[in-house]
PDB file of C-alpha atoms and ligand atoms in Angstrom:
ATOM      1  CA  UNK F   1       0.146  -0.006  -0.007  1.00 33.00           C
ATOM      2  CA  UNK F   2       1.422   3.385  -1.050  1.00 33.00           C
ATOM      3  CA  UNK F   3       2.121   5.875   1.884  1.00 34.00           C
ATOM      4  CA  UNK F   4      -0.032   9.009   2.253  1.00 34.00           C
ATOM      5  CA  UNK F   5       1.200  11.507  -0.437  1.00 36.00           C
ATOM      6  CA  UNK F   6       2.701   8.881  -2.711  1.00 38.00           C
ATOM      7  CA  UNK F   7       1.540   8.611  -6.185  1.00 39.00           C
ATOM      8  CA  UNK F   8      -1.532   6.239  -6.570  1.00 39.00           C
ATOM      9  CA  UNK F   9      -2.515   4.478  -9.685  1.00 40.00           C
ATOM     10  CA  UNK F  10      -6.025   3.667 -10.379  1.00 42.00           C
ATOM     11  CA  UNK F  11      -5.330  -0.057 -10.408  1.00 39.00           C
ATOM     12  CA  UNK F  12      -3.935   0.593  -6.994  1.00 40.00           C
ATOM     13  CA  UNK F  13      -7.027   2.531  -5.810  1.00 37.00           C
ATOM     14  CA  UNK F  14      -9.030  -0.520  -6.690  1.00 34.00           C
ATOM     15  CA  UNK F  15      -6.927  -3.122  -5.040  1.00 37.00           C
ATOM     16  CA  UNK F  16      -7.060  -1.181  -2.022  1.00 37.00           C
ATOM     17  CA  UNK F  17     -10.779  -1.051  -1.231  1.00 35.00           C
ATOM     18  CA  UNK F  18     -13.086   1.808  -0.297  1.00 35.00           C
ATOM     19  CA  UNK F  19     -12.017   2.444   3.417  1.00 34.00           C
ATOM     20  CA  UNK F  20      -8.548   2.749   2.444  1.00 34.00           C
ATOM     21  CA  UNK F  21      -9.155   5.060  -0.603  1.00 39.00           C
ATOM     22  CA  UNK F  22     -10.737   7.629   1.884  1.00 35.00           C
ATOM     23  CA  UNK F  23      -7.910   7.784   4.192  1.00 33.00           C
ATOM     24  CA  UNK F  24      -5.119   7.429   1.521  1.00 42.00           C
ATOM     25  CA  UNK F  25      -6.689  10.303  -0.488  1.00 43.00           C
ATOM     26  CA  UNK F  26      -7.196  12.623   2.484  1.00 38.00           C
ATOM     27  CA  UNK F  27      -3.450  12.045   3.308  1.00 41.00           C
ATOM     28  CA  UNK F  28      -2.497  12.716  -0.372  1.00 44.00           C
ATOM     29  CA  UNK F  29      -4.572  15.919  -0.526  1.00 43.00           C
ATOM     30  CA  UNK F  30      -2.990  17.465   2.780  1.00 38.00           C
ATOM     31  CA  UNK F  31       0.339  16.227   1.516  1.00 43.00           C
ATOM     32  CA  UNK F  32      -0.073  18.026  -1.622  1.00 44.00           C
ATOM     33  CA  UNK F  33      -1.474  21.070  -0.114  1.00 39.00           C
ATOM     34  CA  UNK F  34       1.701  21.341   1.914  1.00 37.00           C
ATOM     35  CA  UNK F  35       3.676  20.972  -1.197  1.00 41.00           C
ATOM     36  CA  UNK F  36       2.386  23.881  -2.654  1.00 39.00           C
ATOM     37  CA  UNK F  37       4.578  26.020  -0.762  1.00 37.00           C
ATOM     38  CA  UNK F  38       7.690  24.111  -2.213  1.00 40.00           C
ATOM     39  CA  UNK F  39       9.859  25.763  -4.992  1.00 41.00           C
ATOM     40  CA  UNK F  40       9.340  24.534  -8.464  1.00 46.00           C
ATOM     41  CA  UNK F  41      11.505  21.779  -9.723  1.00 46.00           C
ATOM     42  CA  UNK F  42      11.639  22.931 -13.373  1.00 52.00           C
ATOM     43  CA  UNK F  43      15.270  23.402 -14.340  1.00 60.00           C
ATOM     44  CA  UNK F  44      16.521  26.891 -15.007  1.00 65.00           C
ATOM     45  CA  UNK F  45      17.166  26.036 -18.557  1.00 87.00           C
ATOM     46  CA  UNK F  46      13.644  24.294 -19.132  1.00 96.00           C
ATOM     47  CA  UNK F  47      11.890  24.904 -22.334  1.00 97.00           C
ATOM     48  CA  UNK F  48       9.223  27.595 -22.914  1.00 98.00           C
ATOM     49  CA  UNK F  49       7.086  29.420 -25.568  1.00 98.00           C
ATOM     50  CA  UNK F  50       6.944  33.026 -26.710  1.00 98.00           C
ATOM     51  CA  UNK F  51       3.796  33.968 -28.344  1.00 98.00           C
ATOM     52  CA  UNK F  52       4.056  37.558 -29.814  1.00 98.00           C
ATOM     53  CA  UNK F  53       0.591  38.716 -30.570  1.00 98.00           C
ATOM     54  CA  UNK F  54       1.844  41.383 -32.777  1.00 98.00           C
ATOM     55  CA  UNK F  55       2.854  38.661 -35.194  1.00 98.00           C
ATOM     56  CA  UNK F  56      -0.058  36.406 -35.171  1.00 98.00           C
ATOM     57  CA  UNK F  57      -2.199  36.414 -38.306  1.00 98.00           C
ATOM     58  CA  UNK F  58      -4.934  34.300 -36.952  1.00 97.00           C
ATOM     59  CA  UNK F  59      -4.334  31.637 -39.437  1.00 97.00           C
ATOM     60  CA  UNK F  60      -4.693  28.759 -36.833  1.00 97.00           C
ATOM     61  CA  UNK F  61      -1.934  26.606 -38.164  1.00 97.00           C
ATOM     62  CA  UNK F  62      -1.105  25.819 -34.665  1.00 97.00           C
ATOM     63  CA  UNK F  63      -4.554  24.427 -34.056  1.00 97.00           C
ATOM     64  CA  UNK F  64      -4.615  22.369 -36.890  1.00 96.00           C
ATOM     65  CA  UNK F  65      -0.914  20.922 -36.350  1.00 97.00           C
ATOM     66  CA  UNK F  66      -2.073  20.402 -32.522  1.00 96.00           C
ATOM     67  CA  UNK F  67      -5.105  18.434 -33.743  1.00 95.00           C
ATOM     68  CA  UNK F  68      -2.971  16.320 -36.255  1.00 95.00           C
ATOM     69  CA  UNK F  69      -0.289  15.334 -33.640  1.00 96.00           C
ATOM     70  CA  UNK F  70      -2.761  14.484 -30.831  1.00 93.00           C
ATOM     71  CA  UNK F  71      -5.467  13.020 -32.894  1.00 91.00           C
ATOM     72  CA  UNK F  72      -8.188  15.471 -31.818  1.00 86.00           C
ATOM     73  CA  UNK F  73     -10.932  16.619 -34.193  1.00 81.00           C
ATOM     74  CA  UNK F  74     -13.435  19.347 -34.276  1.00 82.00           C
ATOM     75  CA  UNK F  75     -13.760  23.034 -35.381  1.00 90.00           C
ATOM     76  CA  UNK F  76     -10.473  24.726 -35.210  1.00 91.00           C
ATOM     77  CA  UNK F  77     -12.299  27.955 -35.084  1.00 93.00           C
ATOM     78  CA  UNK F  78     -13.397  27.172 -31.542  1.00 93.00           C
ATOM     79  CA  UNK F  79     -12.449  30.345 -29.514  1.00 94.00           C
ATOM     80  CA  UNK F  80     -11.493  28.281 -26.355  1.00 94.00           C
ATOM     81  CA  UNK F  81      -9.686  25.070 -25.569  1.00 93.00           C
ATOM     82  CA  UNK F  82     -12.017  22.184 -24.588  1.00 90.00           C
ATOM     83  CA  UNK F  83     -12.140  18.477 -23.880  1.00 88.00           C
ATOM     84  CA  UNK F  84     -11.284  17.586 -27.383  1.00 87.00           C
ATOM     85  CA  UNK F  85      -8.749  20.238 -28.274  1.00 90.00           C
ATOM     86  CA  UNK F  86      -5.907  21.660 -26.356  1.00 94.00           C
ATOM     87  CA  UNK F  87      -5.268  24.977 -28.023  1.00 96.00           C
ATOM     88  CA  UNK F  88      -7.530  27.590 -29.474  1.00 96.00           C
ATOM     89  CA  UNK F  89      -7.336  30.920 -31.257  1.00 97.00           C
ATOM     90  CA  UNK F  90      -9.810  33.524 -30.493  1.00 97.00           C
ATOM     91  CA  UNK F  91     -10.452  36.799 -32.289  1.00 97.00           C
ATOM     92  CA  UNK F  92     -10.788  39.800 -29.940  1.00 97.00           C
ATOM     93  CA  UNK F  93     -11.798  43.254 -31.028  1.00 96.00           C
ATOM     94  CA  UNK F  94      -9.274  45.767 -29.931  1.00 96.00           C
ATOM     95  CA  UNK F  95     -11.296  48.295 -27.332  1.00 93.00           C
ATOM     96  CA  UNK F  96     -11.719  51.600 -28.914  1.00 92.00           C
ATOM     97  CA  UNK F  97     -10.668  50.385 -32.300  1.00 91.00           C
ATOM     98  CA  UNK F  98     -13.662  48.295 -33.776  1.00 83.00           C
ATOM     99  CA  UNK F  99     -12.056  47.707 -36.991  1.00 91.00           C
ATOM    100  CA  UNK F 100      -8.866  46.053 -35.408  1.00 95.00           C
ATOM    101  CA  UNK F 101      -8.588  42.547 -34.106  1.00 97.00           C
ATOM    102  CA  UNK F 102      -5.988  40.438 -32.254  1.00 98.00           C
ATOM    103  CA  UNK F 103      -5.673  36.796 -32.365  1.00 98.00           C
ATOM    104  CA  UNK F 104      -5.082  35.364 -28.855  1.00 98.00           C
ATOM    105  CA  UNK F 105      -3.875  31.764 -28.446  1.00 96.00           C
ATOM    106  CA  UNK F 106      -5.052  30.009 -25.350  1.00 97.00           C
ATOM    107  CA  UNK F 107      -3.828  26.688 -23.912  1.00 97.00           C
ATOM    108  CA  UNK F 108      -2.111  25.612 -20.654  1.00 98.00           C
ATOM    109  CA  UNK F 109       0.540  28.057 -19.535  1.00 98.00           C
ATOM    110  CA  UNK F 110       2.776  25.248 -18.013  1.00 98.00           C
ATOM    111  CA  UNK F 111       3.232  27.134 -14.713  1.00 97.00           C
ATOM    112  CA  UNK F 112       6.708  27.100 -13.109  1.00 96.00           C
ATOM    113  CA  UNK F 113       4.856  25.999  -9.725  1.00 94.00           C
ATOM    114  CA  UNK F 114       1.460  24.596 -11.030  1.00 96.00           C
ATOM    115  CA  UNK F 115      -1.643  25.213  -8.811  1.00 96.00           C
ATOM    116  CA  UNK F 116      -3.272  22.304 -10.653  1.00 97.00           C
ATOM    117  CA  UNK F 117      -0.322  19.788  -9.441  1.00 96.00           C
ATOM    118  CA  UNK F 118      -0.539  21.205  -6.084  1.00 94.00           C
ATOM    119  CA  UNK F 119      -4.275  20.749  -5.730  1.00 95.00           C
ATOM    120  CA  UNK F 120      -4.298  17.268  -7.223  1.00 95.00           C
ATOM    121  CA  UNK F 121      -4.822  14.668  -4.452  1.00 93.00           C
ATOM    122  CA  UNK F 122      -3.230  11.778  -6.428  1.00 95.00           C
ATOM    123  CA  UNK F 123      -0.114  13.471  -8.113  1.00 95.00           C
ATOM    124  CA  UNK F 124      -1.843  12.854 -11.646  1.00 97.00           C
ATOM    125  CA  UNK F 125      -0.266  16.422 -12.557  1.00 97.00           C
ATOM    126  CA  UNK F 126       3.364  17.439 -12.121  1.00 96.00           C
ATOM    127  CA  UNK F 127       5.825  19.921 -13.506  1.00 96.00           C
ATOM    128  CA  UNK F 128       8.660  18.081 -15.295  1.00 95.00           C
ATOM    129  CA  UNK F 129      12.375  19.515 -15.302  1.00 94.00           C
ATOM    130  CA  UNK F 130      11.888  20.007 -19.122  1.00 94.00           C
ATOM    131  CA  UNK F 131       9.065  22.509 -18.800  1.00 96.00           C
ATOM    132  CA  UNK F 132       5.832  20.691 -19.558  1.00 97.00           C
ATOM    133  CA  UNK F 133       3.182  20.277 -16.869  1.00 97.00           C
ATOM    134  CA  UNK F 134       2.428  16.497 -17.427  1.00 97.00           C
ATOM    135  CA  UNK F 135      -0.730  14.822 -16.884  1.00 96.00           C
ATOM    136  CA  UNK F 136      -1.137  11.036 -16.174  1.00 96.00           C
ATOM    137  CA  UNK F 137      -4.521   9.807 -17.000  1.00 94.00           C
ATOM    138  CA  UNK F 138      -3.938   6.538 -15.260  1.00 94.00           C
ATOM    139  CA  UNK F 139      -3.872   8.213 -12.038  1.00 95.00           C
ATOM    140  CA  UNK F 140      -6.539  10.658 -12.431  1.00 95.00           C
ATOM    141  CA  UNK F 141      -9.615   9.968 -10.384  1.00 93.00           C
ATOM    142  CA  UNK F 142     -11.715  12.591 -11.791  1.00 92.00           C
ATOM    143  CA  UNK F 143     -12.078  14.980  -8.838  1.00 94.00           C
ATOM    144  CA  UNK F 144     -11.535  17.871 -10.850  1.00 94.00           C
ATOM    145  CA  UNK F 145      -9.767  19.917  -8.278  1.00 95.00           C
ATOM    146  CA  UNK F 146      -7.221  20.977 -10.785  1.00 96.00           C
ATOM    147  CA  UNK F 147      -9.836  22.897 -12.584  1.00 96.00           C
ATOM    148  CA  UNK F 148     -11.068  24.788  -9.461  1.00 94.00           C
ATOM    149  CA  UNK F 149      -7.209  25.448  -8.695  1.00 95.00           C
ATOM    150  CA  UNK F 150      -6.028  26.824 -12.024  1.00 97.00           C
ATOM    151  CA  UNK F 151      -5.737  30.388 -12.125  1.00 96.00           C
ATOM    152  CA  UNK F 152      -6.087  30.554 -15.877  1.00 97.00           C
ATOM    153  CA  UNK F 153      -9.132  28.157 -16.127  1.00 95.00           C
ATOM    154  CA  UNK F 154      -7.347  25.777 -18.506  1.00 97.00           C
ATOM    155  CA  UNK F 155      -8.067  22.086 -17.575  1.00 96.00           C
ATOM    156  CA  UNK F 156     -11.361  21.155 -19.254  1.00 94.00           C
ATOM    157  CA  UNK F 157     -13.465  17.898 -18.654  1.00 92.00           C
ATOM    158  CA  UNK F 158     -14.643  15.440 -21.192  1.00 90.00           C
ATOM    159  CA  UNK F 159     -18.167  15.876 -20.144  1.00 88.00           C
ATOM    160  CA  UNK F 160     -19.881  14.114 -22.909  1.00 85.00           C
ATOM    161  CA  UNK F 161     -17.581  11.163 -22.531  1.00 87.00           C
ATOM    162  CA  UNK F 162     -18.690   7.922 -21.019  1.00 85.00           C
ATOM    163  CA  UNK F 163     -15.127   7.923 -19.001  1.00 85.00           C
ATOM    164  CA  UNK F 164     -14.028  11.330 -19.185  1.00 89.00           C
ATOM    165  CA  UNK F 165     -10.728  12.541 -18.390  1.00 92.00           C
ATOM    166  CA  UNK F 166      -9.068  15.974 -17.887  1.00 94.00           C
ATOM    167  CA  UNK F 167      -7.909  17.619 -20.820  1.00 94.00           C
ATOM    168  CA  UNK F 168      -5.138  20.164 -21.555  1.00 96.00           C
ATOM    169  CA  UNK F 169      -2.183  20.971 -23.732  1.00 97.00           C
ATOM    170  CA  UNK F 170       0.819  18.546 -22.899  1.00 97.00           C
ATOM    171  CA  UNK F 171       3.514  20.902 -24.466  1.00 98.00           C
ATOM    172  CA  UNK F 172       4.126  18.113 -27.030  1.00 97.00           C
ATOM    173  CA  UNK F 173       6.309  16.609 -24.083  1.00 95.00           C
ATOM    174  CA  UNK F 174       6.930  13.541 -26.403  1.00 94.00           C
ATOM    175  CA  UNK F 175       8.083  15.498 -29.233  1.00 97.00           C
ATOM    176  CA  UNK F 176      10.457  17.301 -26.799  1.00 96.00           C
ATOM    177  CA  UNK F 177      11.772  13.926 -25.548  1.00 94.00           C
ATOM    178  CA  UNK F 178      12.317  12.995 -28.880  1.00 96.00           C
ATOM    179  CA  UNK F 179      14.474  16.054 -29.876  1.00 95.00           C
ATOM    180  CA  UNK F 180      11.546  17.776 -31.758  1.00 97.00           C
ATOM    181  CA  UNK F 181       9.976  20.983 -31.191  1.00 98.00           C
ATOM    182  CA  UNK F 182       6.163  21.348 -30.390  1.00 98.00           C
ATOM    183  CA  UNK F 183       4.086  21.114 -33.404  1.00 98.00           C
ATOM    184  CA  UNK F 184       2.419  24.399 -33.038  1.00 98.00           C
ATOM    185  CA  UNK F 185       5.661  26.142 -32.904  1.00 98.00           C
ATOM    186  CA  UNK F 186       6.792  24.246 -35.894  1.00 98.00           C
ATOM    187  CA  UNK F 187       3.754  25.050 -37.814  1.00 98.00           C
ATOM    188  CA  UNK F 188       3.454  28.771 -37.171  1.00 98.00           C
ATOM    189  CA  UNK F 189       4.325  30.562 -40.481  1.00 98.00           C
ATOM    190  CA  UNK F 190       5.093  33.962 -38.952  1.00 98.00           C
ATOM    191  CA  UNK F 191       7.275  33.076 -35.862  1.00 97.00           C
ATOM    192  CA  UNK F 192       4.499  34.217 -33.714  1.00 98.00           C
ATOM    193  CA  UNK F 193       4.772  31.185 -31.658  1.00 98.00           C
ATOM    194  CA  UNK F 194       8.505  30.847 -30.794  1.00 98.00           C
ATOM    195  CA  UNK F 195      10.009  27.669 -29.035  1.00 98.00           C
ATOM    196  CA  UNK F 196      13.192  27.900 -26.873  1.00 97.00           C
ATOM    197  CA  UNK F 197      14.572  27.797 -23.485  1.00 97.00           C
ATOM    198  CA  UNK F 198      12.545  30.046 -21.252  1.00 97.00           C
ATOM    199  CA  UNK F 199      15.360  32.106 -19.843  1.00 96.00           C
ATOM    200  CA  UNK F 200      16.467  33.075 -23.574  1.00 97.00           C
ATOM    201  CA  UNK F 201      12.767  33.745 -24.383  1.00 97.00           C
ATOM    202  CA  UNK F 202      12.372  36.245 -21.669  1.00 97.00           C
ATOM    203  CA  UNK F 203      15.736  37.964 -22.713  1.00 97.00           C
ATOM    204  CA  UNK F 204      14.416  38.160 -26.189  1.00 97.00           C
ATOM    205  CA  UNK F 205      11.130  39.447 -25.304  1.00 98.00           C
ATOM    206  CA  UNK F 206      12.752  42.158 -23.201  1.00 98.00           C
ATOM    207  CA  UNK F 207      14.957  43.018 -26.081  1.00 98.00           C
ATOM    208  CA  UNK F 208      11.866  43.346 -28.327  1.00 98.00           C
ATOM    209  CA  UNK F 209      10.235  45.659 -25.957  1.00 98.00           C
ATOM    210  CA  UNK F 210      13.593  47.834 -25.386  1.00 98.00           C
ATOM    211  CA  UNK F 211      14.090  48.021 -29.176  1.00 98.00           C
ATOM    212  CA  UNK F 212      10.347  48.657 -30.163  1.00 98.00           C
ATOM    213  CA  UNK F 213       8.735  50.492 -27.129  1.00 98.00           C
ATOM    214  CA  UNK F 214       6.216  51.945 -29.589  1.00 97.00           C
ATOM    215  CA  UNK F 215       5.275  48.430 -30.639  1.00 98.00           C
ATOM    216  CA  UNK F 216       4.855  46.749 -27.488  1.00 98.00           C
ATOM    217  CA  UNK F 217       3.189  47.345 -23.941  1.00 98.00           C
ATOM    218  CA  UNK F 218       5.971  47.148 -21.453  1.00 98.00           C
ATOM    219  CA  UNK F 219       5.023  43.805 -19.764  1.00 98.00           C
ATOM    220  CA  UNK F 220       5.724  40.091 -20.728  1.00 98.00           C
ATOM    221  CA  UNK F 221       2.586  38.140 -19.521  1.00 98.00           C
ATOM    222  CA  UNK F 222       3.786  35.031 -17.863  1.00 97.00           C
ATOM    223  CA  UNK F 223       6.979  36.379 -16.476  1.00 97.00           C
ATOM    224  CA  UNK F 224       5.659  36.670 -13.067  1.00 96.00           C
ATOM    225  CA  UNK F 225       1.970  35.770 -13.136  1.00 96.00           C
ATOM    226  CA  UNK F 226       1.052  32.730 -11.010  1.00 96.00           C
ATOM    227  CA  UNK F 227       4.856  32.462  -9.793  1.00 95.00           C
ATOM    228  CA  UNK F 228       5.852  32.581 -13.571  1.00 96.00           C
ATOM    229  CA  UNK F 229       4.809  30.343 -16.412  1.00 97.00           C
ATOM    230  CA  UNK F 230       6.612  28.547 -19.176  1.00 97.00           C
ATOM    231  CA  UNK F 231       4.430  30.317 -21.881  1.00 97.00           C
ATOM    232  CA  UNK F 232       5.127  33.951 -22.243  1.00 98.00           C
ATOM    233  CA  UNK F 233       3.219  36.601 -24.312  1.00 98.00           C
ATOM    234  CA  UNK F 234       3.997  39.948 -26.103  1.00 98.00           C
ATOM    235  CA  UNK F 235       1.396  42.309 -26.880  1.00 98.00           C
ATOM    236  CA  UNK F 236       0.730  45.876 -28.320  1.00 98.00           C
ATOM    237  CA  UNK F 237      -2.602  45.999 -26.499  1.00 98.00           C
ATOM    238  CA  UNK F 238      -2.839  45.707 -22.847  1.00 97.00           C
ATOM    239  CA  UNK F 239      -3.444  42.236 -21.743  1.00 98.00           C
ATOM    240  CA  UNK F 240      -6.381  42.489 -19.629  1.00 96.00           C
ATOM    241  CA  UNK F 241      -8.173  44.248 -22.614  1.00 96.00           C
ATOM    242  CA  UNK F 242      -7.589  41.123 -24.582  1.00 97.00           C
ATOM    243  CA  UNK F 243      -9.173  38.880 -21.947  1.00 96.00           C
ATOM    244  CA  UNK F 244      -5.979  37.818 -20.211  1.00 97.00           C
ATOM    245  CA  UNK F 245      -6.882  36.686 -16.707  1.00 96.00           C
ATOM    246  CA  UNK F 246      -5.557  39.366 -14.179  1.00 95.00           C
ATOM    247  CA  UNK F 247      -3.496  36.826 -12.224  1.00 94.00           C
ATOM    248  CA  UNK F 248      -1.177  38.196  -9.498  1.00 89.00           C
ATOM    249  CA  UNK F 249       2.606  37.163  -8.898  1.00 89.00           C
ATOM    250  CA  UNK F 250       1.829  34.754  -6.185  1.00 81.00           C
ATOM    251  CA  UNK F 251       2.641  31.146  -6.621  1.00 74.00           C
ATOM    252  CA  UNK F 252      -0.132  28.481  -6.174  1.00 74.00           C
ATOM    253  CA  UNK F 253      -0.706  28.532  -2.411  1.00 71.00           C
ATOM    254  CA  UNK F 254      -2.997  31.276  -3.038  1.00 74.00           C
ATOM    255  CA  UNK F 255      -5.207  29.178  -5.513  1.00 76.00           C
ATOM    256  CA  UNK F 256      -4.830  25.697  -3.784  1.00 78.00           C
ATOM    257  CA  UNK F 257      -5.164  26.614  -0.178  1.00 70.00           C
ATOM    258  CA  UNK F 258      -9.082  27.449  -0.588  1.00 74.00           C
ATOM    259  CA  UNK F 259      -9.532  24.496  -2.757  1.00 74.00           C
ATOM    260  CA  UNK F 260      -7.754  21.994  -0.595  1.00 73.00           C
ATOM    261  CA  UNK F 261      -9.477  23.549   2.732  1.00 70.00           C
ATOM    262  CA  UNK F 262     -12.910  23.025   1.459  1.00 67.00           C
ATOM    263  CA  UNK F 263     -12.224  19.219   0.566  1.00 67.00           C
ATOM    264  CA  UNK F 264     -13.432  17.012   3.392  1.00 58.00           C
ATOM    265  CA  UNK F 265     -11.823  13.592   3.435  1.00 54.00           C
ATOM    266  CA  UNK F 266     -15.055  11.947   2.894  1.00 48.00           C
ATOM    267  CA  UNK F 267     -15.646  13.757  -0.383  1.00 52.00           C
ATOM    268  CA  UNK F 268     -12.394  12.623  -1.684  1.00 56.00           C
ATOM    269  CA  UNK F 269     -13.151   8.894  -0.653  1.00 57.00           C
ATOM    270  CA  UNK F 270     -16.459   9.268  -2.527  1.00 50.00           C
ATOM    271  CA  UNK F 271     -14.738  10.554  -5.593  1.00 53.00           C
ATOM    272  CA  UNK F 272     -12.214   7.849  -5.593  1.00 56.00           C
ATOM    273  CA  UNK F 273     -15.002   5.161  -5.102  1.00 53.00           C
ATOM    274  CA  UNK F 274     -16.955   6.705  -7.834  1.00 50.00           C
ATOM    275  CA  UNK F 275     -13.646   6.760 -10.217  1.00 53.00           C
ATOM    276  CA  UNK F 276     -13.067   2.909  -9.049  1.00 53.00           C
ATOM    277  CA  UNK F 277     -16.392   1.903 -10.051  1.00 48.00           C
ATOM    278  CA  UNK F 278     -16.271   3.845 -13.215  1.00 48.00           C
ATOM    279  CA  UNK F 279     -12.820   2.370 -14.130  1.00 51.00           C
ATOM    280  CA  UNK F 280     -14.350  -1.039 -13.444  1.00 49.00           C
ATOM    281  CA  UNK F 281     -17.006  -0.511 -15.696  1.00 46.00           C
ATOM    282  CA  UNK F 282     -14.742   0.913 -18.518  1.00 46.00           C
ATOM    283  CA  UNK F 283     -12.487  -2.009 -18.201  1.00 45.00           C
ATOM    284  CA  UNK F 284     -15.329  -4.488 -18.547  1.00 44.00           C
ATOM    285  CA  UNK F 285     -17.049  -2.637 -21.508  1.00 41.00           C
ATOM    286  CA  UNK F 286     -13.699  -2.179 -23.082  1.00 40.00           C
ATOM    287  CA  UNK F 287     -12.882  -5.831 -22.721  1.00 41.00           C
ATOM    288  CA  UNK F 288     -16.042  -6.866 -24.021  1.00 41.00           C
ATOM    289  CA  UNK F 289     -15.652  -4.595 -27.032  1.00 37.00           C
ATOM    290  CA  UNK F 290     -12.117  -5.923 -27.658  1.00 35.00           C
ATOM    291  CA  UNK F 291     -10.309  -2.905 -27.041  1.00 34.00           C
ATOM    292  CA  UNK F 292      -8.156  -0.954 -24.295  1.00 32.00           C
ATOM    293  CA  UNK F 293     -10.018   0.817 -21.439  1.00 33.00           C
ATOM    294  CA  UNK F 294     -10.739   4.623 -21.645  1.00 33.00           C
ATOM    295  CA  UNK F 295      -7.778   6.474 -20.251  1.00 34.00           C
ATOM    296  CA  UNK F 296      -5.336   4.104 -21.626  1.00 34.00           C
ATOM    297  CA  UNK F 297      -6.421   5.028 -25.333  1.00 32.00           C
ATOM    298  CA  UNK F 298      -4.917   8.478 -25.581  1.00 37.00           C
ATOM    299  CA  UNK F 299      -2.851   9.653 -22.832  1.00 38.00           C
ATOM    300  CA  UNK F 300      -1.219  13.047 -22.991  1.00 40.00           C
TER     301      UNK F 300
HETATM  302  S1  SF4 V   1      -2.190  26.986 -16.564  1.00 69.08           S
HETATM  303 FE1  SF4 V   1      -3.392  25.715 -14.963  1.00 69.08          FE
HETATM  304  S2  SF4 V   1      -3.537  23.739 -16.000  1.00 69.08           S
HETATM  305 FE2  SF4 V   1      -1.673  24.705 -16.951  1.00 69.08          FE
HETATM  306  S3  SF4 V   1       0.054  24.379 -15.464  1.00 69.08           S
HETATM  307 FE3  SF4 V   1      -0.815  26.270 -14.634  1.00 69.08          FE
HETATM  308  S4  SF4 V   1      -2.295  25.580 -13.219  1.00 69.08           S
HETATM  309 FE4  SF4 V   1      -1.824  23.690 -14.247  1.00 69.08          FE
HETATM  310  S1  SF4 V   2      -9.376  15.693 -11.979  1.00 69.08           S
HETATM  311 FE1  SF4 V   2      -7.511  14.156 -11.905  1.00 69.08          FE
HETATM  312  S2  SF4 V   2      -5.854  15.477 -12.348  1.00 69.08           S
HETATM  313 FE2  SF4 V   2      -7.620  16.864 -11.614  1.00 69.08          FE
HETATM  314  S3  SF4 V   2      -7.084  17.139  -9.586  1.00 69.08           S
HETATM  315 FE3  SF4 V   2      -8.425  15.489  -9.724  1.00 69.08          FE
HETATM  316  S4  SF4 V   2      -7.078  13.692  -9.864  1.00 69.08           S
HETATM  317 FE4  SF4 V   2      -5.830  15.386 -10.346  1.00 69.08          FE
END
């Protein structure tokens, strides 16, 4: 039996039985909440992305590329990420300039110290040294605390699936591990989405602002927001006017403590039990249909 706070797999949950689930998850929650004060473990030279909104032409090549490498389908014109698509481009009218629009890419920001990971009672989300915040579907119990904790409102739930999972951008972690760059950055025809070491992208963003003060607002969104994020943005329109969340510089304790404080142990146990039943049913249905259980089919 794993000790409190240790990663727990769905299979382990099933094997341990109901009572143990309640207490293990409660212990995990407390441990994770404490961990929210810990420093991020991403390396200094971790990867990041710089999105320069002044260079985005709204072609959605990034969205098509994301769909292709991740096997998603759907309307690429959707303005927000959802359970079936991890990145989206929305058109925003510039306030005071009705004939002008900007195109705003939205996806997981891959926070340096992610609130979603701090809130997750079973460590299904974690920051990796390379930069991505990884999601392990096999561990997820579907409690959705990550969705409540995220200051950017990013994780989505696959409500219309019989066996839903949390969905969010994976920062093409598998491509990074293979020495490739994320598909969206590779597909961007203008260089509006740039991939590189985060520290170098911050330096480049500062340089662009310094050299073109008439072109940019003097701010790199993501440099400090929520303790800093791996995805950084430059813009010529104030970010709040483009719908970016007004997120302070605090790291995730601010976002996770209220979430975890409201989580009674019994609720966690019920969530775990429900997930166990659901997982069992999914395994049985999948076995009958001759396919792998949901959650194994497409793991970010
Ligand atoms: S943006 Fe939200 S989902 Fe993405 S790493 Fe940050 S807290 Fe987690
Ligand atoms: S829904 Fe899954 S990933 Fe999100 S907090 Fe719960 S267990 Fe973790």
